[in-house]
Amino acid sequence: QLQFVESGGGFVQPGGSLRLSCVASGFAWDRYSIAWFRQGPGKEREGVACISNRPGTTEYADSVRARFTISRDNAKNTAFLQMNILKPEDTGSYYCAAKPSFCGAMWSFENNYLDIWGQGTLVTVSS
């Protein structure tokens, strides 16, 4: 069974940090690029970051560039999102997704990914 399980979210003050994890099962993880998406209150789901299968190049949304870092540990079928200098606009549920190619120019479009979604992990940034 193909599955993602996201974790690591929580409540933090602006300027704080969180490290999210995504554990996958049921497919050849290392053959896919992995992305993080998020969905804030009343918003559409949007791409946050992507890390390619090979080579491990990365892409970031302009809104998180230089604050967030995506990484992966293929031996553990796990992807991470280190989030620093968090802002209230970062609030939302975060999900990981798998793409059967390198991230590329269209990495932020949800329909380029496998239609496999976990329950997400909620990040709340508020003072």
mmCIF file of C-alpha atoms in Angstrom:
data_model
loop_
_atom_site.group_PDB
_atom_site.id
_atom_site.type_symbol
_atom_site.label_atom_id
_atom_site.label_comp_id
_atom_site.label_asym_id
_atom_site.label_seq_id
_atom_site.Cartn_x
_atom_site.Cartn_y
_atom_site.Cartn_z
ATOM 1 C CA GLN A 1 0.000 0.000 0.000
ATOM 2 C CA LEU A 2 1.432 3.356 -1.043
ATOM 3 C CA GLN A 3 1.369 5.780 1.836
ATOM 4 C CA PHE A 4 2.871 8.983 3.208
ATOM 5 C CA VAL A 5 2.960 9.880 6.878
ATOM 6 C CA GLU A 6 3.889 13.456 7.735
ATOM 7 C CA SER A 7 4.907 14.629 11.185
ATOM 8 C CA GLY A 8 6.742 17.367 13.042
ATOM 9 C CA GLY A 9 4.240 20.195 12.895
ATOM 10 C CA GLY A 10 3.230 22.247 15.867
ATOM 11 C CA PHE A 11 2.639 25.694 17.259
ATOM 12 C CA VAL A 12 5.530 28.159 17.090
ATOM 13 C CA GLN A 13 6.045 31.883 17.429
ATOM 14 C CA PRO A 14 7.161 33.979 14.469
ATOM 15 C CA GLY A 15 10.885 33.555 13.961
ATOM 16 C CA GLY A 16 10.847 30.024 15.319
ATOM 17 C CA SER A 17 11.820 26.784 13.623
ATOM 18 C CA LEU A 18 10.316 23.391 12.921
ATOM 19 C CA ARG A 19 11.586 20.275 11.176
ATOM 20 C CA LEU A 20 8.981 18.257 9.308
ATOM 21 C CA SER A 21 9.365 14.618 8.334
ATOM 22 C CA CYS A 22 7.641 12.522 5.696
ATOM 23 C CA VAL A 23 7.959 8.753 5.759
ATOM 24 C CA ALA A 24 6.885 6.846 2.660
ATOM 25 C CA SER A 25 6.070 3.193 2.187
ATOM 26 C CA GLY A 26 4.979 0.911 -0.620
ATOM 27 C CA PHE A 27 6.977 2.232 -3.579
ATOM 28 C CA ALA A 28 10.493 2.825 -4.879
ATOM 29 C CA TRP A 29 11.140 6.035 -3.040
ATOM 30 C CA ASP A 30 14.565 6.753 -4.498
ATOM 31 C CA ARG A 31 13.224 6.815 -8.070
ATOM 32 C CA TYR A 32 11.061 9.855 -7.363
ATOM 33 C CA SER A 33 11.573 13.523 -6.764
ATOM 34 C CA ILE A 34 9.932 14.577 -3.510
ATOM 35 C CA ALA A 35 8.136 17.822 -2.813
ATOM 36 C CA TRP A 36 6.464 19.506 0.092
ATOM 37 C CA PHE A 37 3.138 21.243 -0.428
ATOM 38 C CA ARG A 38 1.130 23.254 2.030
ATOM 39 C CA GLN A 39 -2.431 24.471 2.331
ATOM 40 C CA GLY A 40 -3.214 27.454 4.506
ATOM 41 C CA PRO A 41 -6.649 28.412 5.804
ATOM 42 C CA GLY A 42 -8.880 29.322 2.880
ATOM 43 C CA LYS A 43 -6.072 28.792 0.369
ATOM 44 C CA GLU A 44 -5.269 26.332 -2.383
ATOM 45 C CA ARG A 45 -2.513 23.808 -1.880
ATOM 46 C CA GLU A 46 0.797 25.236 -3.084
ATOM 47 C CA GLY A 47 4.265 23.888 -3.707
ATOM 48 C CA VAL A 48 6.862 24.757 -1.084
ATOM 49 C CA ALA A 49 10.003 22.895 -2.128
ATOM 50 C CA CYS A 50 11.188 19.985 -4.245
ATOM 51 C CA ILE A 51 14.257 17.776 -4.207
ATOM 52 C CA SER A 52 15.082 15.735 -7.304
ATOM 53 C CA ASN A 53 15.797 12.043 -7.401
ATOM 54 C CA ARG A 54 19.136 12.324 -9.199
ATOM 55 C CA PRO A 55 20.986 14.553 -8.876
ATOM 56 C CA GLY A 56 19.575 15.922 -5.650
ATOM 57 C CA THR A 57 18.950 19.426 -6.868
ATOM 58 C CA THR A 58 16.338 21.527 -5.122
ATOM 59 C CA GLU A 59 13.642 24.065 -5.937
ATOM 60 C CA TYR A 60 11.911 26.496 -3.596
ATOM 61 C CA ALA A 61 8.938 28.768 -3.700
ATOM 62 C CA ASP A 62 10.008 32.398 -3.598
ATOM 63 C CA SER A 63 8.146 32.862 -0.330
ATOM 64 C CA VAL A 64 10.336 30.328 1.519
ATOM 65 C CA ARG A 65 13.667 30.618 -0.260
ATOM 66 C CA ALA A 66 16.599 31.018 2.149
ATOM 67 C CA ARG A 67 14.372 30.091 5.105
ATOM 68 C CA PHE A 68 13.406 26.486 4.320
ATOM 69 C CA THR A 69 15.624 23.563 3.362
ATOM 70 C CA ILE A 70 14.385 20.312 1.847
ATOM 71 C CA SER A 71 16.414 17.120 2.195
ATOM 72 C CA ARG A 72 15.958 13.374 1.919
ATOM 73 C CA ASP A 73 17.308 10.148 3.340
ATOM 74 C CA ASN A 74 16.641 7.437 0.787
ATOM 75 C CA ALA A 75 17.813 4.673 3.101
ATOM 76 C CA LYS A 76 14.972 5.586 5.449
ATOM 77 C CA ASN A 77 12.383 6.498 2.790
ATOM 78 C CA THR A 78 12.137 9.865 4.452
ATOM 79 C CA ALA A 79 12.039 13.485 3.367
ATOM 80 C CA PHE A 80 12.535 16.488 5.606
ATOM 81 C CA LEU A 81 11.671 20.138 5.557
ATOM 82 C CA GLN A 82 13.694 22.347 7.873
ATOM 83 C CA MET A 83 11.755 25.561 8.381
ATOM 84 C CA ASN A 84 13.485 28.565 9.919
ATOM 85 C CA ILE A 85 12.422 32.138 10.590
ATOM 86 C CA LEU A 86 8.814 31.074 10.400
ATOM 87 C CA LYS A 87 6.181 33.652 9.577
ATOM 88 C CA PRO A 88 2.426 33.663 10.200
ATOM 89 C CA GLU A 89 1.911 33.217 6.450
ATOM 90 C CA ASP A 90 3.627 29.824 6.738
ATOM 91 C CA THR A 91 0.663 28.532 8.722
ATOM 92 C CA GLY A 92 -1.069 25.546 7.161
ATOM 93 C CA SER A 93 -1.108 21.810 6.729
ATOM 94 C CA TYR A 94 2.027 20.437 5.091
ATOM 95 C CA TYR A 95 2.033 17.420 2.805
ATOM 96 C CA CYS A 96 4.691 15.552 0.882
ATOM 97 C CA ALA A 97 4.324 14.280 -2.667
ATOM 98 C CA ALA A 98 6.262 12.172 -5.182
ATOM 99 C CA LYS A 99 7.034 13.049 -8.802
ATOM 100 C CA PRO A 100 8.311 10.423 -11.312
ATOM 101 C CA SER A 101 10.962 12.721 -12.785
ATOM 102 C CA PHE A 102 13.304 15.460 -11.686
ATOM 103 C CA CYS A 103 11.678 18.525 -10.178
ATOM 104 C CA GLY A 104 12.043 20.668 -13.300
ATOM 105 C CA ALA A 105 10.336 23.906 -14.205
ATOM 106 C CA MET A 106 6.853 22.586 -13.412
ATOM 107 C CA TRP A 107 7.708 21.224 -9.979
ATOM 108 C CA SER A 108 5.123 23.365 -8.159
ATOM 109 C CA PHE A 109 2.109 22.000 -10.062
ATOM 110 C CA GLU A 110 0.294 19.454 -7.963
ATOM 111 C CA ASN A 111 -1.042 17.434 -10.886
ATOM 112 C CA ASN A 112 2.493 16.402 -11.855
ATOM 113 C CA TYR A 113 2.713 14.264 -8.722
ATOM 114 C CA LEU A 114 1.353 10.878 -7.756
ATOM 115 C CA ASP A 115 -2.130 11.178 -6.338
ATOM 116 C CA ILE A 116 -1.061 9.877 -2.938
ATOM 117 C CA TRP A 117 -1.586 12.158 0.020
ATOM 118 C CA GLY A 118 -1.227 11.642 3.729
ATOM 119 C CA GLN A 119 -3.153 13.475 6.404
ATOM 120 C CA GLY A 120 -0.534 16.208 6.540
ATOM 121 C CA THR A 121 1.018 17.856 9.560
ATOM 122 C CA LEU A 122 -0.295 21.152 10.851
ATOM 123 C CA VAL A 123 2.010 24.116 11.323
ATOM 124 C CA THR A 124 0.702 27.125 13.192
ATOM 125 C CA VAL A 125 2.830 30.265 13.412
ATOM 126 C CA SER A 126 1.383 32.870 15.719
ATOM 127 C CA SER A 127 2.413 35.230 18.485
#
